[in-house]
Structure formats: structure tokens, C-alpha cells
CSV table of C-alpha atoms in Angstrom, one decimal:
chain,number,residue,atom,x,y,z
A,1,MET,CA,51.0,-34.6,119.6
A,2,LEU,CA,51.1,-38.3,120.5
A,3,PRO,CA,48.5,-40.8,119.3
A,4,ARG,CA,45.0,-40.4,120.7
A,5,ALA,CA,45.0,-43.8,122.2
A,6,GLU,CA,47.9,-42.8,124.4
A,7,TYR,CA,45.9,-40.0,126.0
A,8,LEU,CA,42.8,-42.2,126.4
A,9,SER,CA,44.9,-44.8,128.2
A,10,ARG,CA,46.4,-42.1,130.5
A,11,ILE,CA,42.9,-40.7,131.3
A,12,GLU,CA,41.7,-44.2,132.2
A,13,GLY,CA,44.7,-44.8,134.5
A,14,VAL,CA,44.1,-41.6,136.3
A,15,GLN,CA,40.4,-42.3,136.8
A,16,THR,CA,41.2,-45.7,138.2
A,17,ARG,CA,43.4,-44.0,140.8
A,18,MET,CA,40.7,-41.4,141.5
A,19,ALA,CA,38.2,-44.1,142.2
A,20,ALA,CA,40.6,-45.8,144.6
A,21,GLN,CA,41.0,-42.5,146.5
A,22,GLY,CA,37.3,-41.6,146.5
A,23,LEU,CA,37.6,-38.6,144.3
A,24,ALA,CA,34.7,-37.5,142.2
A,25,ALA,CA,36.7,-35.1,140.0
A,26,LEU,CA,40.2,-33.6,139.5
A,27,LEU,CA,41.0,-29.9,139.0
A,28,LEU,CA,44.3,-29.4,137.1
A,29,THR,CA,45.9,-26.0,136.6
A,30,GLN,CA,49.5,-26.8,135.8
A,31,GLU,CA,50.8,-27.0,132.3
A,32,ALA,CA,52.5,-30.4,132.6
A,33,ASP,CA,49.4,-32.0,134.2
A,34,ILE,CA,47.1,-30.6,131.5
A,35,ARG,CA,49.5,-31.6,128.8
A,36,TYR,CA,49.8,-35.1,130.2
A,37,LEU,CA,46.1,-35.8,129.8
A,38,THR,CA,45.4,-33.9,126.6
A,39,GLY,CA,48.6,-33.2,124.6
A,40,TYR,CA,47.8,-29.5,124.7
A,41,LEU,CA,51.2,-28.0,123.8
A,42,THR,CA,51.7,-24.3,123.5
A,43,ARG,CA,54.3,-21.7,124.5
A,44,PHE,CA,51.5,-19.4,125.6
A,45,TRP,CA,52.0,-20.6,129.2
A,46,GLU,CA,54.8,-18.0,129.3
A,47,SER,CA,52.1,-15.4,129.8
A,48,PRO,CA,50.9,-15.5,133.4
A,49,THR,CA,47.8,-13.3,132.8
A,50,ARG,CA,45.3,-16.0,131.9
A,51,PRO,CA,44.5,-19.1,134.0
A,52,TRP,CA,43.8,-22.5,132.4
A,53,PHE,CA,41.7,-25.2,133.9
A,54,LEU,CA,41.1,-28.9,133.1
A,55,VAL,CA,38.4,-30.8,134.9
A,56,LEU,CA,38.6,-34.6,134.9
A,57,PRO,CA,35.4,-36.4,135.9
A,58,LEU,CA,35.4,-39.9,137.4
A,59,LYS,CA,34.2,-41.2,134.0
A,60,GLY,CA,34.5,-39.8,130.5
A,61,LEU,CA,36.8,-37.3,128.8
A,62,PRO,CA,38.3,-34.2,130.5
A,63,ILE,CA,36.5,-30.8,130.2
A,64,ALA,CA,38.6,-27.8,129.4
A,65,VAL,CA,37.6,-24.5,131.0
A,66,ILE,CA,39.9,-22.1,129.3
A,67,PRO,CA,40.2,-18.6,127.8
A,68,SER,CA,38.7,-18.3,124.4
A,69,ILE,CA,42.1,-17.6,122.8
A,70,GLY,CA,43.0,-21.3,123.3
A,71,ALA,CA,39.8,-22.9,122.1
A,72,ALA,CA,40.9,-23.8,118.6
A,73,LEU,CA,44.1,-25.5,119.7
A,74,MET,CA,42.4,-27.4,122.6
A,75,ALA,CA,39.8,-28.7,120.0
A,76,GLU,CA,42.7,-30.5,118.3
A,77,THR,CA,43.3,-32.7,121.4
A,78,VAL,CA,41.2,-35.5,122.9
A,79,VAL,CA,39.0,-33.0,124.7
A,80,GLU,CA,35.6,-32.7,123.2
A,81,ASP,CA,34.0,-30.3,125.7
A,82,VAL,CA,35.7,-26.9,125.6
A,83,ARG,CA,34.1,-24.2,127.7
A,84,THR,CA,35.5,-20.7,127.3
A,85,TRP,CA,35.3,-17.1,128.5
A,86,SER,CA,36.9,-13.9,127.2
A,87,ALA,CA,40.0,-13.4,129.2
A,88,PRO,CA,41.3,-11.5,131.0
A,89,ASP,CA,38.1,-10.6,132.8
A,90,TYR,CA,38.9,-8.6,136.0
A,91,GLY,CA,35.5,-9.2,137.4
A,92,ASP,CA,35.2,-13.0,136.9
A,93,ASP,CA,38.2,-14.6,135.2
A,94,GLY,CA,36.5,-18.0,134.6
A,95,VAL,CA,35.8,-18.8,138.2
A,96,SER,CA,32.0,-19.0,137.9
A,97,LEU,CA,32.3,-21.1,134.8
A,98,LEU,CA,34.8,-23.4,136.5
A,99,ALA,CA,32.7,-23.7,139.7
A,100,SER,CA,29.6,-24.6,137.7
A,101,THR,CA,31.5,-27.2,135.8
A,102,LEU,CA,32.9,-28.8,138.9
A,103,ARG,CA,29.4,-28.9,140.5
A,104,GLU,CA,28.1,-30.5,137.4
A,105,VAL,CA,30.6,-33.4,137.3
A,106,ALA,CA,31.3,-33.9,141.0
A,107,GLY,CA,28.0,-33.0,142.7
A,108,ASN,CA,28.7,-33.2,146.4
A,109,GLY,CA,31.7,-35.5,145.9
A,110,ARG,CA,35.3,-34.7,146.8
A,111,ILE,CA,37.4,-32.8,144.3
A,112,GLY,CA,41.1,-33.1,144.3
A,113,THR,CA,44.0,-31.0,143.0
A,114,PRO,CA,47.7,-31.7,143.3
A,115,PHE,CA,49.0,-30.5,146.6
A,116,GLY,CA,52.3,-32.2,147.0
A,117,ILE,CA,55.9,-31.5,146.2
A,118,GLU,CA,56.5,-29.8,142.8
A,119,SER,CA,52.9,-28.8,142.5
A,120,HIS,CA,51.7,-25.2,142.3
A,121,LEU,CA,48.3,-23.6,141.8
A,122,ARG,CA,48.2,-21.6,138.6
A,123,MET,CA,45.4,-19.2,139.3
A,124,PRO,CA,44.9,-16.0,141.3
A,125,LEU,CA,44.9,-16.7,145.0
A,126,GLY,CA,41.7,-14.6,145.5
A,127,ASP,CA,39.9,-16.8,142.9
A,128,TRP,CA,41.1,-19.9,144.7
A,129,ALA,CA,39.8,-18.7,148.0
A,130,ARG,CA,36.4,-18.1,146.5
A,131,LEU,CA,36.4,-21.5,144.8
A,132,SER,CA,37.5,-23.4,147.8
A,133,LYS,CA,34.7,-21.8,149.9
A,134,GLU,CA,32.1,-22.9,147.5
A,135,LEU,CA,33.2,-26.4,146.8
A,136,ARG,CA,34.6,-29.4,148.6
A,137,ILE,CA,38.1,-29.3,147.3
A,138,GLY,CA,41.4,-30.5,148.6
A,139,GLY,CA,44.5,-32.6,147.7
A,140,ASP,CA,44.5,-35.3,145.1
A,141,ASP,CA,46.2,-37.9,147.3
A,142,ALA,CA,49.2,-37.9,144.9
A,143,VAL,CA,47.1,-39.3,142.1
A,144,MET,CA,48.8,-37.2,139.4
A,145,ARG,CA,52.3,-37.6,140.9
A,146,SER,CA,52.0,-41.4,141.0
A,147,VAL,CA,50.6,-41.9,137.5
A,148,ARG,CA,53.1,-39.5,135.9
A,149,MET,CA,56.1,-41.0,137.7
A,150,VAL,CA,55.9,-44.3,135.7
A,151,LYS,CA,56.2,-43.5,132.0
A,152,THR,CA,54.4,-45.3,129.2
A,153,PRO,CA,56.5,-46.8,126.3
A,154,VAL,CA,55.5,-43.8,124.1
A,155,GLU,CA,56.8,-41.4,126.7
A,156,VAL,CA,60.1,-43.2,127.1
A,157,GLU,CA,60.6,-43.1,123.4
A,158,ALA,CA,59.9,-39.3,123.3
A,159,ILE,CA,62.4,-38.7,126.0
A,160,ARG,CA,64.9,-41.0,124.2
A,161,VAL,CA,64.6,-38.8,121.1
A,162,ALA,CA,65.1,-35.6,123.1
A,163,CYS,CA,68.3,-37.2,124.6
A,164,GLN,CA,69.6,-38.2,121.2
A,165,ILE,CA,69.1,-34.6,120.0
A,166,ALA,CA,71.0,-33.2,123.0
A,167,GLY,CA,73.7,-35.9,122.5
A,168,ARG,CA,74.4,-34.9,118.9
A,169,ALA,CA,74.7,-31.2,120.1
A,170,PHE,CA,77.2,-32.2,122.8
A,171,ALA,CA,79.2,-34.1,120.3
A,172,ARG,CA,79.6,-30.9,118.3
A,173,VAL,CA,80.8,-28.7,121.2
A,174,PRO,CA,84.4,-28.8,119.9
A,175,GLU,CA,83.1,-27.0,116.8
A,176,ILE,CA,81.9,-24.0,118.8
A,177,ALA,CA,84.1,-23.8,122.0
A,178,ARG,CA,87.8,-23.1,122.4
A,179,GLY,CA,90.2,-21.2,124.6
A,180,GLY,CA,89.7,-17.4,124.5
A,181,MET,CA,86.0,-17.6,123.6
A,182,PRO,CA,83.5,-15.9,126.1
A,183,LEU,CA,81.4,-18.4,127.9
A,184,SER,CA,78.3,-16.4,126.9
A,185,ASP,CA,79.2,-17.1,123.2
A,186,VAL,CA,79.5,-20.8,123.9
A,187,PHE,CA,76.0,-20.8,125.5
A,188,ARG,CA,74.5,-19.1,122.6
A,189,ARG,CA,76.2,-21.3,120.0
A,190,PHE,CA,75.3,-24.4,121.9
A,191,GLN,CA,71.6,-23.5,121.9
A,192,ILE,CA,71.9,-23.1,118.1
A,193,LEU,CA,73.4,-26.6,117.8
A,194,CYS,CA,70.5,-28.0,119.8
A,195,LEU,CA,68.0,-26.4,117.4
A,196,GLU,CA,70.0,-27.5,114.4
A,197,GLU,CA,69.9,-31.1,115.7
A,198,GLY,CA,66.1,-31.1,116.0
A,199,ALA,CA,65.1,-29.6,119.4
A,200,ASP,CA,61.8,-27.7,119.4
A,201,TRP,CA,63.3,-25.3,121.8
A,202,VAL,CA,65.9,-25.1,124.6
A,203,PRO,CA,64.2,-23.9,127.8
A,204,TYR,CA,67.1,-24.8,130.1
A,205,LEU,CA,70.9,-24.3,129.7
A,206,ALA,CA,73.2,-23.8,132.6
A,207,GLY,CA,76.8,-24.6,133.3
A,208,GLY,CA,80.1,-23.1,134.2
A,209,ALA,CA,83.8,-22.9,133.6
A,210,GLY,CA,86.9,-22.5,135.7
A,211,PRO,CA,90.2,-23.9,136.7
A,212,GLU,CA,89.8,-27.1,138.8
A,213,GLY,CA,86.0,-27.1,138.1
A,214,TYR,CA,83.3,-24.5,138.5
A,215,GLU,CA,81.6,-22.7,141.4
A,216,ASP,CA,78.0,-23.9,140.8
A,217,VAL,CA,75.8,-25.7,138.3
A,218,ILE,CA,72.9,-23.2,137.8
A,219,SER,CA,74.6,-19.9,136.8
A,220,PRO,CA,73.9,-18.1,133.6
A,221,ALA,CA,76.8,-17.6,131.3
A,222,ARG,CA,79.2,-14.7,131.8
A,223,ASP,CA,81.4,-12.9,129.3
A,224,ALA,CA,84.7,-14.1,130.8
A,225,PRO,CA,86.7,-16.0,128.1
A,226,LEU,CA,87.7,-19.7,128.5
A,227,GLN,CA,91.2,-20.2,129.7
A,228,SER,CA,93.7,-23.0,129.2
A,229,GLY,CA,93.2,-25.5,132.0
A,230,ASP,CA,89.5,-24.6,132.5
A,231,ILE,CA,86.8,-27.3,132.9
A,232,LEU,CA,83.8,-26.4,130.9
A,233,MET,CA,80.4,-27.9,131.8
A,234,LEU,CA,77.2,-27.5,129.9
A,235,ASP,CA,73.9,-28.8,131.3
A,236,THR,CA,70.9,-28.7,129.0
A,237,GLY,CA,67.2,-29.6,128.9
A,238,VAL,CA,66.0,-29.6,125.4
A,239,ILE,CA,62.3,-30.1,124.4
A,240,LYS,CA,61.1,-32.4,121.7
A,241,ASP,CA,57.4,-33.1,121.3
A,242,GLY,CA,56.8,-31.8,124.8
A,243,TYR,CA,59.4,-34.0,126.6
A,244,PHE,CA,62.7,-33.1,128.2
A,245,SER,CA,66.2,-34.4,128.1
A,246,ASP,CA,68.4,-33.4,131.1
A,247,PHE,CA,72.1,-34.3,131.1
A,248,ASP,CA,75.4,-32.6,131.0
A,249,ARG,CA,78.9,-33.0,129.7
A,250,ASN,CA,82.4,-31.8,130.9
A,251,TYR,CA,85.1,-30.6,128.7
A,252,SER,CA,88.7,-29.6,129.3
A,253,VAL,CA,90.2,-26.6,127.6
A,254,GLY,CA,93.6,-28.0,126.7
A,255,ALA,CA,95.0,-30.6,129.1
A,256,PRO,CA,93.2,-31.0,132.4
A,257,SER,CA,95.0,-31.0,135.7
A,258,VAL,CA,95.7,-34.3,137.5
A,259,GLU,CA,93.1,-33.2,140.1
A,260,ALA,CA,90.4,-32.6,137.5
A,261,GLU,CA,91.1,-35.9,135.8
A,262,ARG,CA,90.8,-37.7,139.2
A,263,ALA,CA,87.5,-35.9,139.9
A,264,TYR,CA,86.1,-37.0,136.5
A,265,ASP,CA,87.2,-40.6,137.2
A,266,THR,CA,85.4,-40.4,140.6
A,267,LEU,CA,82.2,-39.2,138.9
A,268,MET,CA,82.3,-42.1,136.4
A,269,HIS,CA,82.7,-44.6,139.3
A,270,ALA,CA,79.8,-42.9,141.1
A,271,MET,CA,77.7,-43.3,138.0
A,272,GLN,CA,78.5,-47.0,137.9
A,273,ALA,CA,77.6,-47.4,141.6
A,274,GLY,CA,74.3,-45.6,140.9
A,275,GLU,CA,73.6,-47.8,137.9
A,276,ALA,CA,74.3,-51.0,140.0
A,277,ALA,CA,71.6,-49.9,142.5
A,278,LEU,CA,69.1,-48.8,139.8
A,279,LYS,CA,66.6,-51.6,139.7
A,280,PRO,CA,63.0,-52.3,140.6
A,281,GLY,CA,62.5,-52.8,144.3
A,282,ASN,CA,65.3,-50.6,145.4
A,283,THR,CA,64.5,-47.2,146.7
A,284,ALA,CA,65.6,-43.7,145.6
A,285,ALA,CA,67.6,-43.6,148.9
A,286,ASP,CA,69.4,-46.8,148.0
A,287,VAL,CA,70.6,-45.2,144.8
A,288,PHE,CA,71.6,-42.1,146.6
A,289,HIS,CA,73.7,-43.9,149.2
A,290,ALA,CA,75.4,-46.0,146.5
A,291,MET,CA,76.6,-42.8,144.7
A,292,ASP,CA,77.3,-40.8,147.8
A,293,HIS,CA,79.6,-43.5,149.2
A,294,VAL,CA,81.8,-43.0,146.1
A,295,CYS,CA,81.6,-39.2,146.1
A,296,THR,CA,81.9,-38.4,149.8
A,297,GLY,CA,82.6,-41.7,151.6
A,298,GLY,CA,79.0,-41.6,152.8
A,299,SER,CA,79.0,-38.3,154.5
A,300,GLY,CA,75.6,-37.3,153.1
A,301,GLY,CA,75.9,-35.8,149.7
A,302,GLN,CA,77.2,-32.5,148.2
A,303,SER,CA,75.8,-29.0,148.3
A,304,ALA,CA,73.3,-29.5,145.4
A,305,GLY,CA,71.2,-31.5,147.9
A,306,ARG,CA,70.3,-34.4,145.6
A,307,LEU,CA,72.1,-36.7,143.2
A,308,GLY,CA,69.5,-37.0,140.5
A,309,HIS,CA,65.7,-36.9,140.0
A,310,GLY,CA,62.8,-37.9,137.8
A,311,LEU,CA,62.4,-36.6,134.3
A,312,GLY,CA,59.6,-36.3,131.7
A,313,LEU,CA,57.2,-33.5,130.8
A,314,GLN,CA,59.2,-31.4,133.2
A,315,LEU,CA,62.9,-30.9,133.7
A,316,THR,CA,62.6,-32.3,137.2
A,317,GLU,CA,59.7,-34.3,138.4
A,318,GLY,CA,58.8,-37.1,140.8
A,319,LEU,CA,61.4,-38.6,143.0
A,320,SER,CA,64.7,-37.2,144.3
A,321,PHE,CA,67.9,-39.2,145.0
A,322,ILE,CA,68.3,-38.1,148.6
A,323,ALA,CA,68.6,-40.1,151.8
A,324,GLU,CA,65.1,-39.2,152.8
A,325,ASP,CA,63.3,-40.3,149.6
A,326,HIS,CA,62.1,-43.9,150.0
A,327,THR,CA,60.1,-44.1,146.7
A,328,VAL,CA,60.3,-47.6,145.5
A,329,LEU,CA,61.7,-47.8,141.9
A,330,GLU,CA,59.4,-49.3,139.3
A,331,ALA,CA,60.0,-50.3,135.7
A,332,GLY,CA,59.1,-47.3,133.5
A,333,MET,CA,60.4,-44.6,135.7
A,334,VAL,CA,62.7,-42.2,133.9
A,335,ILE,CA,65.4,-40.7,136.0
A,336,THR,CA,68.7,-38.8,136.0
A,337,LEU,CA,71.8,-39.8,138.0
A,338,GLU,CA,73.7,-36.7,138.9
A,339,PRO,CA,76.7,-37.1,141.3
A,340,GLY,CA,79.0,-34.3,142.1
A,341,VAL,CA,82.4,-34.0,143.7
A,342,SER,CA,84.8,-31.3,144.9
A,343,VAL,CA,88.0,-31.1,143.0
A,344,THR,CA,90.9,-31.8,145.3
A,345,GLY,CA,93.2,-28.8,145.7
A,346,GLY,CA,90.8,-26.3,144.3
A,347,ALA,CA,87.6,-24.4,145.2
A,348,GLY,CA,85.6,-25.8,142.3
A,349,LEU,CA,83.3,-28.8,141.8
A,350,MET,CA,82.4,-31.1,139.0
A,351,VAL,CA,79.1,-32.7,138.3
A,352,HIS,CA,78.1,-35.4,135.8
A,353,GLU,CA,74.5,-36.3,134.8
A,354,ASP,CA,72.9,-38.9,132.5
A,355,ASP,CA,69.4,-40.1,131.8
A,356,TYR,CA,68.0,-43.6,132.3
A,357,VAL,CA,64.7,-45.6,132.2
A,358,VAL,CA,64.2,-48.3,134.9
A,359,THR,CA,63.5,-51.7,133.3
A,360,ASP,CA,62.2,-55.0,134.7
A,361,THR,CA,65.8,-56.2,135.2
A,362,GLY,CA,67.6,-53.0,135.8
A,363,TRP,CA,68.1,-49.9,133.6
A,364,GLU,CA,68.5,-48.7,130.0
A,365,ARG,CA,70.5,-45.6,129.1
A,366,LEU,CA,68.6,-42.9,127.3
A,367,SER,CA,71.4,-40.4,126.9
A,368,PRO,CA,74.5,-41.3,125.0
A,369,ALA,CA,77.3,-43.0,126.9
A,370,PRO,CA,79.8,-40.4,128.3
A,371,PRO,CA,83.4,-40.6,127.2
A,372,ALA,CA,85.8,-42.4,129.6
A,373,GLN,CA,87.9,-39.2,129.7
A,374,MET,CA,86.9,-35.6,129.2
A,375,ILE,CA,87.0,-34.3,125.7
A,376,ARG,CA,89.7,-31.7,125.2
A,377,LEU,CA,89.0,-28.4,123.5
A,378,HIS,CA,91.6,-26.3,121.7
A,379,ALA,CA,93.2,-24.0,124.2
């Protein structure tokens, strides 16, 4: 858990935005939002049975309205008022307790909850219908999205540490991957490397392998063995102290083809173009167009739909590098650049991704610098 002062500062920042939007209280149900304000870190979110609620008044500390099983852990956070019920309760799974808490802190004022992109409501829809009938509740006017998009120095450092862990694991890939090895084995061994290097866990690992690139960038590993001439890509998001890394690396099994080498060079040039546009005052669309001009000549991006995104408590959060996203870049935003290209002469594609923080004058790399040429694995 981060220092208590970090969470108190975040709470104050959110409440300042709440006041500007005329909100009397916030209702938060998503893991990342609750963790942002409290530091409440648990794998128990994997169980969808129980709902968890955090109520933030306009002044003072948040109030947790949670199943009793989580009370002891929540008491270790900045939250001092923890209200519980025995869950699951098929008749009233905390809804009455939540409603009374919201009335207490908001009165007749407006209650907000995240409604925008990447938000979801983590409670039964029937309970939400009941709650929204009883209370004046609606969107939060992007309060949580805006405050989480710009990271504090403590958050940036946490993401940097996660990136260093993943970087050390990537550097060891030649130890665990070679021609003839099933891709599924490579995935398993790579996750072990991440844990050995200090990751708390590895919630995301995707990738692919094939001659002249790979078919997509989200597939689980298959048992097909790596072949000489294949391009192997591993894309991982490791967790350390609740924060993600998210970047990938490409490897050649033996000597890469001329086409694959050319595609890799294009990716490096696209990254450089994105870096040149990555500075305060530019928009997410500006960065997209800079990379897309290199990748496609400006035809509008590749099939993945975006060329990078925000990063933090979630693997993807905040802005997207697409032509339609006009979010203005600010110092403190942590983002990924992720251009992709088709490999000439083949049906495959190649993608490269790295992590950065926007600074007052431009950017700082958080993930280790990629090699100028693909690392070769034994065929």
C-alpha cells in the first residue's frame, strides 16, 4: 500500500472536482476506482458474487459499504468508516445499507457514478434499478476519469517499477524460448520469469508466433512449436503494488526474413514519430496521426483500432490514440505507444509497444529501450 498521504491527496483532488460539478457524493463500484482512493488491494474481485461499494462525500473520508468478509482488510486503508453486511444476501445484498449511507451523506444532492468509456457497474442490475429509483443518481461528469488520467509522482514510480520487472523478464526470453518449443510452454515459462523478477502476479499475457509475423495480438498460446524463421511476440501486463506495465517485445527464431526486418524498422520509426508528438498541448489524435503516417501513409490505422492508450491501475485506461480522441496531453499522463504494421509479402502483422510518462517538456520512457534489431533466438 502506498503512503497514507498519497490517498488523502487523491481524495482531496476528487472532492475538488466534485464541487466544481455540483456533486454531493460519489458512488464507486469498480475495483480500480475503489483502489485509487483507498489502496484496497485484493484478488477477491475475481469472485463476482459479492458487490463492493465506496461512497465519497463532498468532504471527509470515504465510507466503505462492503461484505463483512472484507472488513479487516479495508480497516487497514485510509477508510475509517466501514459498514458491512453478511453477503451474499439474496433478499437485500447491501442495497438498503448503501441507500441509507448515500442519503446520509448526500441528502437531496446529486450523486454521481462513472458512466463513461471503460466504466461498468459492478452490482446486480436489479439492485441498481431499485437504488436509482430511490435516489437522485447519475453520471459523475468524468470526475474519476479526469483525475485518474494524470498520475501522481508516486503512481509514476510504481508503474516504472512494474516496467522494470517486465523488462528484466523480456531480457531473459532467450533462456526459455527456442525453435521446436511449443508456444504454450514459452508462455508458461515467461510468466515464471516475471514472477521471479518480482511481479506480484501476471494477469495479462498474449502474443503470437509465425512466419512473417503473427495473425493477431490477443490470442492465447497454442501448442504449435516455434519454427525457424518465426517471429515471436510476447505482450505482458505485470502487476506490482497494484500498478500495471504493458509493453511487448518481438524476437526472431533464427534469422528473420528481409520483410520482417523491414517491418521491425518501420515500427521503430513509427515509435520515434510518436515520441516526437508526445508532449503537453498536443492531442491524442496528433500522436496517432504521427505514427499512422509512418505505418500506413496516413490511411487511418491498422486493424487493432488504436495505436496506444493510457496505463495505470488498469491495463488500459483513459485516452486512446485514435483519430477521434482529442484529449489534450498533460504532464503526468502515463501512456503506451503501440504502432502495428503488416509484413510485406505475408499475411502476418507485427506490433511494438512501449510505456512512457508525459513530462513538462516531452516524455520519459518507463519501459526499457527496445533493441535496434530483433533479438535472435536459437532455431
